[in-house]
XYZ file of C-alpha atoms in Angstrom:
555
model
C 45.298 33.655 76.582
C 42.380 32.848 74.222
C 40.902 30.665 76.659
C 41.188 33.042 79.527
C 39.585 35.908 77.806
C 36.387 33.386 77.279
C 36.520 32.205 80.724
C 33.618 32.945 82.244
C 32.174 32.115 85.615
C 28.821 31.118 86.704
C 28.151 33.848 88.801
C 28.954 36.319 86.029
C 26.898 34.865 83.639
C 23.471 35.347 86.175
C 24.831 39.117 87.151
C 23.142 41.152 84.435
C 22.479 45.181 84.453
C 19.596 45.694 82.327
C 20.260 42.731 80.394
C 23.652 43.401 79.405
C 26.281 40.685 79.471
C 29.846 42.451 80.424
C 32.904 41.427 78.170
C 36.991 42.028 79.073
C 39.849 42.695 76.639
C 42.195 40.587 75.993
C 45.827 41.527 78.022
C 48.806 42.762 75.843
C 51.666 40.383 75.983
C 55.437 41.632 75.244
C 57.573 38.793 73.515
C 61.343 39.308 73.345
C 63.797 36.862 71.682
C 66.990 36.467 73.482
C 69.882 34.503 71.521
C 72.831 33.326 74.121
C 74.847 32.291 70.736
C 75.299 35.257 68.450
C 77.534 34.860 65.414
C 80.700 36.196 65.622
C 82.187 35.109 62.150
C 80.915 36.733 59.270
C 79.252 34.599 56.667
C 80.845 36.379 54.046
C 83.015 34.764 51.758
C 85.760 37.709 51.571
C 85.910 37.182 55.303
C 86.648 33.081 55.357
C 89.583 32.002 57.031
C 91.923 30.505 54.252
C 94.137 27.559 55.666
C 97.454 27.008 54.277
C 99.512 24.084 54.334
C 102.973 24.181 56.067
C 106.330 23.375 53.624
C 107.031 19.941 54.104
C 103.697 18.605 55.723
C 102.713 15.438 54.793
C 99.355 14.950 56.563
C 96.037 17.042 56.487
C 93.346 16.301 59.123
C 90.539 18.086 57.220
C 89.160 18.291 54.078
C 90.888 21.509 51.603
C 89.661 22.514 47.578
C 91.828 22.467 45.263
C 93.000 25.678 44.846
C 94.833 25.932 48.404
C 96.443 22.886 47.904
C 98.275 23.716 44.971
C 99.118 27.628 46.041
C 102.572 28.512 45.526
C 104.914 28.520 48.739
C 104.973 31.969 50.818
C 108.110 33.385 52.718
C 111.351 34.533 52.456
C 113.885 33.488 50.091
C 117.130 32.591 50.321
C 120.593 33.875 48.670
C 119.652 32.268 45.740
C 116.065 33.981 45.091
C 114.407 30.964 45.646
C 112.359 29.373 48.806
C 114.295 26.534 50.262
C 112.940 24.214 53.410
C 116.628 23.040 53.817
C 118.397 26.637 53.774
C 115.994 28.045 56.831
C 117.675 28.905 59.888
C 114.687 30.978 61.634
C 111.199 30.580 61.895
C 110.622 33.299 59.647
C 113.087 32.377 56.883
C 116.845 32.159 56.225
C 119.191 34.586 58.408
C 123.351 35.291 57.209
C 125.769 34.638 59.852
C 127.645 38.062 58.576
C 128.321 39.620 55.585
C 132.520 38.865 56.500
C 133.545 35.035 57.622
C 135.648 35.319 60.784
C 138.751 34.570 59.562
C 138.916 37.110 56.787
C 138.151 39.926 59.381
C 140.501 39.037 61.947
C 143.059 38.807 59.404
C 142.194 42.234 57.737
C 141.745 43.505 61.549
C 145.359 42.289 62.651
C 146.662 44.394 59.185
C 145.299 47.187 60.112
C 146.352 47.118 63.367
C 150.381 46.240 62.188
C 150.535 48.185 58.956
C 147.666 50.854 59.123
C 145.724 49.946 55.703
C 143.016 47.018 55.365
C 140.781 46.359 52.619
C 137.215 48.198 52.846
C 134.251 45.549 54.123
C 131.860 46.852 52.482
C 129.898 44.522 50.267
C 130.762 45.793 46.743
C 134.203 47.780 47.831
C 135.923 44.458 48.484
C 139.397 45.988 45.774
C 139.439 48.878 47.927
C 141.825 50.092 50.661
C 141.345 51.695 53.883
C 143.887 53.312 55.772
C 147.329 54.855 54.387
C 149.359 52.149 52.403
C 152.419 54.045 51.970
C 152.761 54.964 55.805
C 155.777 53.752 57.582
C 154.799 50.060 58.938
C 153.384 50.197 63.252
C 156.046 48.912 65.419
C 155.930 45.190 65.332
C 155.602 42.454 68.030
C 159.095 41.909 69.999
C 160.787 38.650 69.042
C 162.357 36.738 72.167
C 166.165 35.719 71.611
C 167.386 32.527 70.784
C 166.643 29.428 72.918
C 170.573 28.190 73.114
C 172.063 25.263 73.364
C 170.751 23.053 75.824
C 174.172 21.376 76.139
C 175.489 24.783 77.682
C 174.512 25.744 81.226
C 175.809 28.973 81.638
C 177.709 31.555 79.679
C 177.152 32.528 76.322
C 174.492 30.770 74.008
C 172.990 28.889 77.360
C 170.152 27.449 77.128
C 166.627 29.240 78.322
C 164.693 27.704 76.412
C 160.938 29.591 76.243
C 162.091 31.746 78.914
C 164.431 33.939 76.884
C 164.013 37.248 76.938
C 162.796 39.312 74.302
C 164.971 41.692 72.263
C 166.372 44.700 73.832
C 165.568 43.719 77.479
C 168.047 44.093 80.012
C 165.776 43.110 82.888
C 167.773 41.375 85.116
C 171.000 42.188 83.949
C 174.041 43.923 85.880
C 173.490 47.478 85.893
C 175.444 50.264 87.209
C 179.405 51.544 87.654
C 181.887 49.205 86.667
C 184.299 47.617 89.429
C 187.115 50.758 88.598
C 184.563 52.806 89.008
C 183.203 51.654 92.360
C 186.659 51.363 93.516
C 187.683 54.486 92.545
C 184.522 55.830 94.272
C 185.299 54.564 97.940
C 188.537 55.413 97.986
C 187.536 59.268 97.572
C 184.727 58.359 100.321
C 187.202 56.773 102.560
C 189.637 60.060 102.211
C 187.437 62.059 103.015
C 185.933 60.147 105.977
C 189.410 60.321 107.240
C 189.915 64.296 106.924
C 186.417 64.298 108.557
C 187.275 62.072 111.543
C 191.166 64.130 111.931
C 188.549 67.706 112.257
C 186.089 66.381 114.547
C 186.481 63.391 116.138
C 183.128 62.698 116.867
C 180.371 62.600 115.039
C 178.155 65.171 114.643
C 175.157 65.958 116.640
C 173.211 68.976 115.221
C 169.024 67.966 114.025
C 168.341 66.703 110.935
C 170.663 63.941 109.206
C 173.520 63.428 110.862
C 177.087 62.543 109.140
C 178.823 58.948 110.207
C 181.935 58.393 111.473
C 184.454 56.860 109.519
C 184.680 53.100 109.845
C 180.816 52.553 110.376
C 179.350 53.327 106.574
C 176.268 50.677 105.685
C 176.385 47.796 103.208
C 174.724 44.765 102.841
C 175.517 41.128 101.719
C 173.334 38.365 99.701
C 173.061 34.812 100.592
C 171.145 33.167 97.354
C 172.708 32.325 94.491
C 170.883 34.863 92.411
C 168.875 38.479 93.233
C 166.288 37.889 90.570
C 164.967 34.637 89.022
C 164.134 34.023 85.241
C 161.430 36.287 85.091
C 163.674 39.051 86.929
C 161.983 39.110 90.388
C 163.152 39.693 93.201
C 162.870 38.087 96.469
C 160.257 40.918 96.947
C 157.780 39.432 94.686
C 154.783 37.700 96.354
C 154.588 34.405 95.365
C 151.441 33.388 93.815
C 150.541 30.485 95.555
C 150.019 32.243 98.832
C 146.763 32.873 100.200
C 146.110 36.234 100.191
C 142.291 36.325 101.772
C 142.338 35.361 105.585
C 138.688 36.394 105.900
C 137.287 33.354 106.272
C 140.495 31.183 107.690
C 140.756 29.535 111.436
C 143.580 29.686 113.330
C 144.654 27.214 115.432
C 148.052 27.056 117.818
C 151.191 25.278 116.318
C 152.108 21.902 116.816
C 155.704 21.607 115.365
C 159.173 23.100 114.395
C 159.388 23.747 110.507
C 162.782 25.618 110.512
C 165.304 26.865 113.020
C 168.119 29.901 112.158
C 171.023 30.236 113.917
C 171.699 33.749 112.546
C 172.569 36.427 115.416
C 175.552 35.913 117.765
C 174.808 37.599 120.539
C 170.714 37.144 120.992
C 167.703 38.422 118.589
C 166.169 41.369 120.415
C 162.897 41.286 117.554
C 161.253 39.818 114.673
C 158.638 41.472 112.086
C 156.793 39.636 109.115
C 156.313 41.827 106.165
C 153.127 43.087 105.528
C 150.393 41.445 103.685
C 151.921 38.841 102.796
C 154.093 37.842 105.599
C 156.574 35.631 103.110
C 159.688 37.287 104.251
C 160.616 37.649 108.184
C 162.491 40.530 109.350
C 165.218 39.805 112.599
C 167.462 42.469 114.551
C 170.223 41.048 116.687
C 172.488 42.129 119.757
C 175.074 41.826 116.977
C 174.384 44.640 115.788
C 173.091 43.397 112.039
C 169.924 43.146 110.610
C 168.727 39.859 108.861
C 166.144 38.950 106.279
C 164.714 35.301 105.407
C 162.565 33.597 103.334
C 159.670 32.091 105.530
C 157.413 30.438 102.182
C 159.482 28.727 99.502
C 163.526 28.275 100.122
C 163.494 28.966 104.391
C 166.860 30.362 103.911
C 168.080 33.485 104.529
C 168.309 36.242 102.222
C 170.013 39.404 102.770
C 172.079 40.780 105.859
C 172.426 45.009 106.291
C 175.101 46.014 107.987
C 175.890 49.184 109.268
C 175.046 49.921 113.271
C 177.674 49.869 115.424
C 175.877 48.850 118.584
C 173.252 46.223 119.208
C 169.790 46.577 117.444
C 167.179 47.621 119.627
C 163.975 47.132 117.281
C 162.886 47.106 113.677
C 159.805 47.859 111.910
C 158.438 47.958 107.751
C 156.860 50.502 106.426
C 153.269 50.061 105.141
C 154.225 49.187 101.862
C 156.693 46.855 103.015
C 159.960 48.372 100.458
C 161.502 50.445 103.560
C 162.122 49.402 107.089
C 163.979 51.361 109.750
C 165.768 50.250 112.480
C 166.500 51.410 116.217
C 170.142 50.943 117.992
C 172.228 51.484 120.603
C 174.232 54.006 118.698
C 171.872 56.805 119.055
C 170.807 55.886 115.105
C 167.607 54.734 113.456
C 168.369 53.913 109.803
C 165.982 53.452 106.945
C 166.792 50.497 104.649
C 165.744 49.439 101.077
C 164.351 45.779 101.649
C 165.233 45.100 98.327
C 168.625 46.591 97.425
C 169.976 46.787 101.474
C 170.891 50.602 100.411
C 170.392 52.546 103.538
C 168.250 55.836 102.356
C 168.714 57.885 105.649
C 170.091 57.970 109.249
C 168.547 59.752 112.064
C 169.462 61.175 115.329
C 168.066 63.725 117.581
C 170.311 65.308 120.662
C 172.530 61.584 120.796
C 169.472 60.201 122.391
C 169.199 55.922 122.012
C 165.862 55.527 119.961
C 164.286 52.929 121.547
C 161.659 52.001 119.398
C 160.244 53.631 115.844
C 157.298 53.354 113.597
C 156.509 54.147 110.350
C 152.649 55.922 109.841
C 150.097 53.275 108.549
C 149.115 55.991 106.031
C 152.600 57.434 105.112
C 155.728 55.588 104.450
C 157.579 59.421 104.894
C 156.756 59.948 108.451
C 158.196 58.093 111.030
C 157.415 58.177 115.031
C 160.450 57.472 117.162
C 160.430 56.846 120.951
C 163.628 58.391 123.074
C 165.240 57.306 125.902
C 165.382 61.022 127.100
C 161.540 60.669 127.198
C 160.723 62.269 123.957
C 158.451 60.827 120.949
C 160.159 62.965 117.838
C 158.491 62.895 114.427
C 160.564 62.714 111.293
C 159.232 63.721 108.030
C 161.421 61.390 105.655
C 161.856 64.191 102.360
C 162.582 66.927 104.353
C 165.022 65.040 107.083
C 164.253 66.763 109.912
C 161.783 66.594 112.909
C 158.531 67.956 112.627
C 157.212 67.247 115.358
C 157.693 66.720 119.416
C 156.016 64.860 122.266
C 157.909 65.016 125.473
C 155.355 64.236 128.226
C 156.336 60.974 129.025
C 158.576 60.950 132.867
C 160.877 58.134 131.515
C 161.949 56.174 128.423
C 159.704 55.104 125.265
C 158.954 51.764 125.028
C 156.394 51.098 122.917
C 154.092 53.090 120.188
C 150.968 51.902 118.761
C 148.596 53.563 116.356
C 145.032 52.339 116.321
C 141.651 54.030 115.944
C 141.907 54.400 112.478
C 145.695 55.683 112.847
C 144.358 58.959 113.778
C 145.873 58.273 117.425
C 148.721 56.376 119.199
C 149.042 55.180 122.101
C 152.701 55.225 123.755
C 153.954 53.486 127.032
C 157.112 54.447 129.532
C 158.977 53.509 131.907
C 157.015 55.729 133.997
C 154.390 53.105 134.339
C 151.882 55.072 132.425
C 150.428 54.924 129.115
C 149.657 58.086 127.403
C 146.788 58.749 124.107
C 148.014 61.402 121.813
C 146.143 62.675 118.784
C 148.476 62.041 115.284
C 150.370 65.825 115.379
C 149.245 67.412 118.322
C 151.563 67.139 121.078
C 149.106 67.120 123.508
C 147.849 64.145 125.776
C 144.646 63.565 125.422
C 144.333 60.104 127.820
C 146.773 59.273 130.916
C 146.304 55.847 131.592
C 147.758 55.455 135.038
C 147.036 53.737 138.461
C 149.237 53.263 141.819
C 149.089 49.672 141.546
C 149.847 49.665 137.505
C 153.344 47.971 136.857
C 154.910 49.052 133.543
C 153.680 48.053 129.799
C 156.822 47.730 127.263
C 155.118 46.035 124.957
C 151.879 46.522 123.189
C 149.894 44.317 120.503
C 147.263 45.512 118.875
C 144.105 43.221 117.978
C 142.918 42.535 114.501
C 139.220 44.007 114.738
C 140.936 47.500 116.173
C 139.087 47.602 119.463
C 141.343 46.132 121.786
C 144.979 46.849 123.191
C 146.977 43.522 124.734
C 150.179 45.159 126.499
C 152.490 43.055 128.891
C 152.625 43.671 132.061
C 155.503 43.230 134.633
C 152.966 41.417 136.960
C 153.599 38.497 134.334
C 150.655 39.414 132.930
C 148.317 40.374 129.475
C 146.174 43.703 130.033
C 143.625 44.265 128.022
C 142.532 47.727 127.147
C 139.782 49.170 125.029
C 140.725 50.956 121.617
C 137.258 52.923 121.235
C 136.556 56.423 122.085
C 137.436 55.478 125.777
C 140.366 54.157 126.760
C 139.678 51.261 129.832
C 141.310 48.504 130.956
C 138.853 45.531 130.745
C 139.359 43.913 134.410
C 137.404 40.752 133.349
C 140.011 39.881 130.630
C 143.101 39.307 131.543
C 145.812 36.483 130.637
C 148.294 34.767 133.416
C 150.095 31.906 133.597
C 153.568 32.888 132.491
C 156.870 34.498 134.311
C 157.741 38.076 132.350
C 158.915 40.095 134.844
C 161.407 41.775 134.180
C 161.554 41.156 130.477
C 159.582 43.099 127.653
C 158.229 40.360 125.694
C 156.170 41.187 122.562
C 152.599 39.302 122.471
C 150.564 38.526 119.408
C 147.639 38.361 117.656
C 146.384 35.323 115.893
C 145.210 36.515 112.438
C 141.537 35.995 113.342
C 141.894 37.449 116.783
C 141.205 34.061 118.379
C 144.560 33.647 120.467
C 146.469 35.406 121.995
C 150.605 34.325 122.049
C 153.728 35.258 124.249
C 156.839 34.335 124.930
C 158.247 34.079 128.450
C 161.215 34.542 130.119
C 161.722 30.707 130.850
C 161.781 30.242 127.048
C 158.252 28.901 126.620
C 155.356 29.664 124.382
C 151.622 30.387 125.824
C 148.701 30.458 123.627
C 145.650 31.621 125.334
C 141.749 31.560 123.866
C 141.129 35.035 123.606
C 136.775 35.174 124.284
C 137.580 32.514 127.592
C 141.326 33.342 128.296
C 142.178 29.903 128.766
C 145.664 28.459 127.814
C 145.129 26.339 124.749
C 148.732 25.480 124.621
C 152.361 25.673 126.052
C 155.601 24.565 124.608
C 159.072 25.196 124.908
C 160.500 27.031 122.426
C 163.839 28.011 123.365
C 166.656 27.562 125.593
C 166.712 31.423 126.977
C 163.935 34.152 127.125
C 161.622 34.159 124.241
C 161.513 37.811 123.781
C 159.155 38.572 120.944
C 156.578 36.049 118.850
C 154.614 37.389 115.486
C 152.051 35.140 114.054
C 152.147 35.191 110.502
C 149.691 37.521 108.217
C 148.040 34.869 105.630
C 149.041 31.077 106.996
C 146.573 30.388 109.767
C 148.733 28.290 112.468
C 152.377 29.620 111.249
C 153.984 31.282 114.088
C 157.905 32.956 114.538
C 159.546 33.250 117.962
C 162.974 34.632 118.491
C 165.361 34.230 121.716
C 168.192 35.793 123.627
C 169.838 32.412 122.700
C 170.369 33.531 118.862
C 167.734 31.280 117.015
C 164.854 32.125 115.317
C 162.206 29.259 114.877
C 159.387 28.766 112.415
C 156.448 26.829 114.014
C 153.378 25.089 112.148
């Protein structure tokens, strides 16, 4: 700057006014210092960052005084009051597990429980008691019987071993009147069935529950060994090693004969698995009995109820699978215990034959039953009467089927029509009818609840819509076999992805149901195969029955 303030140039130094040389002021120059690296420790010493050397460390990469190398050890202490490397069990220090070991507080836990006193936990109050020591003692654990003697079988002192049963059970023990008793009992029943029988000689035919004739009262007969196993089960008891969830099995048709029952004289008019489970099969003959089997573990049959005096028309569970009624010849349907064969009721409206009955998916105390004098009558179960009448229908029930949520049924006739009624309203609120229809006594009703499979006497399968609109579906149809004349039941597969029937030359069809193609044919039995029920949980089991007596068990 010094040397531009003297710079001069040579025309400046000839331009002159008056003599005068002009000067210039030096320019005013601003300096400011800018530091990038400011100091952001202070250079105190109460502010120096004191380093302290970790218990146990046996290295230092920089240089320390004195002083911090010989500073006592910080941190927490352990039970002792002293600072221990070995007792730390945390970053921070030493942590107790709890103030009570485990076994001292389940112990105290379990006398409190049993007696009602423990000793107090808290740390100092160990000698005292909590709870009521003088109480009366809790009920204690029950203490199973003896084992026995493994040298006796049965009879007193046999052996259980660790299935004995524990004190004061009597599951599975005879219960009830003695054998003078019982005795005593049906000979006052049979006395006064005969005074009955002298009055009227016939029975009687009034609404509601109707009295029996002498000579046709219900019992039942058992075919195992024993009613209730070890545990005291029943045949009734699901076994546990049966699949339950079927959402995610495929079906596929049977390829050969597991079991074959000879058990009805005169022909097998229908079969029915019980619900949910399907491990028991349900049979009604032209015989006049009703049969029960086991279709899982033994294959044998089970329990025979006895007590129509005509051939058995139909039979059907209830929801819940403890009840089942059956339809017969003799103008009675009868509800059954499945377990106990104790009939619970008979009904009969006007002497009409019920053709076919079923129970409400909803409500095991109302019951639907379909007339040959062309009524549907509903039964409320506790009150034993009808409550309800649907006589629309120009000929004889022979089917009823609830769907859509079981807020409707669907029934079909010998009238060659099928009719829609709403649950309780006698009212029709669909006629399904056409000139060229042929009749429909048998309906099946598929597993997603949108379609209706009924036989037809064309030898047949119609399929009808379940939805809002009931419509025959004219591009699905299923042919092939020879029904006419015959009311053979069809079936679902549980996955709705076959269709089955019997026919009347004793074979078995299996059709796909998206392509309705036969997938499979075999004969089955030596006479019509009247009714076929695939089984609930096993993907490829499937029962057919015959006019020939035999029920078979395919796989």
């Amino acid at each position: 700057m010094e040397a531009l303030s003297q710079y001069q140039s040579d025309s400046s130094d000839n331009e002159s006014d008056g003599g005068q040389t002009r000067t210039y002021a030096a320019p005013v120059v601003r300096q400011y210092k800018v530091d990038t690296a400011p100091d952001v420790i202070s250079q105190t010493p109460e502010h120096n960052i004191t380093n302290y050397i970790a218990p146990g460390q046996k290295k230092m990469y920089y240089n320390m005084p004195y002083e911090m190398l010989t500073q006592p050890l910080v941190g927490p202490s352990d039970k002792d009051g002293e600072f221990s490397v070995r007792a730390r069990n945390m970053t921070s220090g030493t942590a107790e597990e709890q103030a009570v070991d485990e076994n001292t507080f389940r112990r105290q836990e379990r006398l409190f429980r049993q007696q009602g006193f423990a000793n107090n936990p808290t740390i100092g109050a160990e000698n005292e008691i909590i709870g009521n020591k003088s109480a009366e003692p809790r009920a204690q654990k029950a203490q199973r019987k003896a084992k026995g003697d493994s040298g006796v079988i049965d009879g007193e002192n046999a052996y259980v071993g660790p299935w004995a049963q524990f004190e004061g059970d009597t599951t599975g023990q005879t219960c009830g009147p003695t054998a003078e008793q019982l005795a005593e009992y049906e000979e006052r029943i049979a006395q006064a069935d005969t005074v009955d029988a002298a009055q009227s000689g016939k029975r009687s035919k009034t609404k509601g529950v109707t009295s029996y004739a002498a000579g046709q009262d219900e019992r039942t007969l058992f075919h195992g060994q024993s009613e209730r196993d070890y545990q005291g089960r029943t045949y009734m008891h699901v076994p546990s090693d049966l699949q339950r969830d079927v959402s995610d099995q495929t079906c596929y048709a049977p390829k050969r004969l597991i079991k074959e029952w000879k058990a009805h004289a005169n022909g097998v008019s229908a079969i029915r698995f019980i619900p949910h489970s399907g491990h028991l099969l349900l049979s009604s003959g032209m015989d006049g009995l009703v049969k029960l089997f086991d279709t899982h573990a033994s294959l044998k049959q089970q329990r025979t109820y006895i007590g129509h005096a005509k051939a058995v028309r139909d039979v059907s569970f209830a929801p819940n699978g403890e009840t089942f009624v059956s339809s017969s010849y003799d103008t009675f349907s009868k509800i059954w215990d499945t377990e106990t064969g104790a009939c619970k009721q008979r009904l009969s409206a006007s002497g009409a034959v019920p053709y076919v009955a079923r129970f409400h998916p909803d409500d095991e105390n109302t019951v639907l039953v379909g007339q040959s004098d062309k009524k549907i009558v509903q039964w409320d179960l506790r009150a034993g009467e009808i409550v309800q009448e649907y006589n629309q229908h120009l000929g004889a029930i022979n089917s009823l089927t609830f769907f859509d949520a079981n807020r409707r049924f669907i029934s079909t006739s010998d009238d060659k029509s099928m009719r829609v009624w709403e649950f309780g309203i006698p009212v029709v609120i669909k006629l399904v009818a056409d000139p060229a229809m042929h009749s429909v006594p048998a309906v099946a009703l598929h597993p997603n609840q949108k379609w209706l499979a009924g036989q037809s006497m064309d030898n047949r399968i119609v399929v009808y819509s379940a939805g809002e609109r009931i419509k025959p579906h004219r591009r699905k149809e299923f042919k092939g076999h020879l029904t006419a004349g015959f009311a053979c039941q069809p079936a679902f597969a549980t996955d709705g992805s076959m269709v089955a029937s019997g026919d009347a030359e004793g074979n078995v069809w299996c059709w796909d149901w998206q392509s309705t193609r036969v997938v499979t044919k075999w004969r089955a039995h030596d006479k019509v195969a009247i009714c076929t029920a695939w089984h609930p949980c096993e993907p490829s089991r499937v029962a057919t029955c015959s006019w020939d007596g035999s029920i078979k068990l395919w796989d």
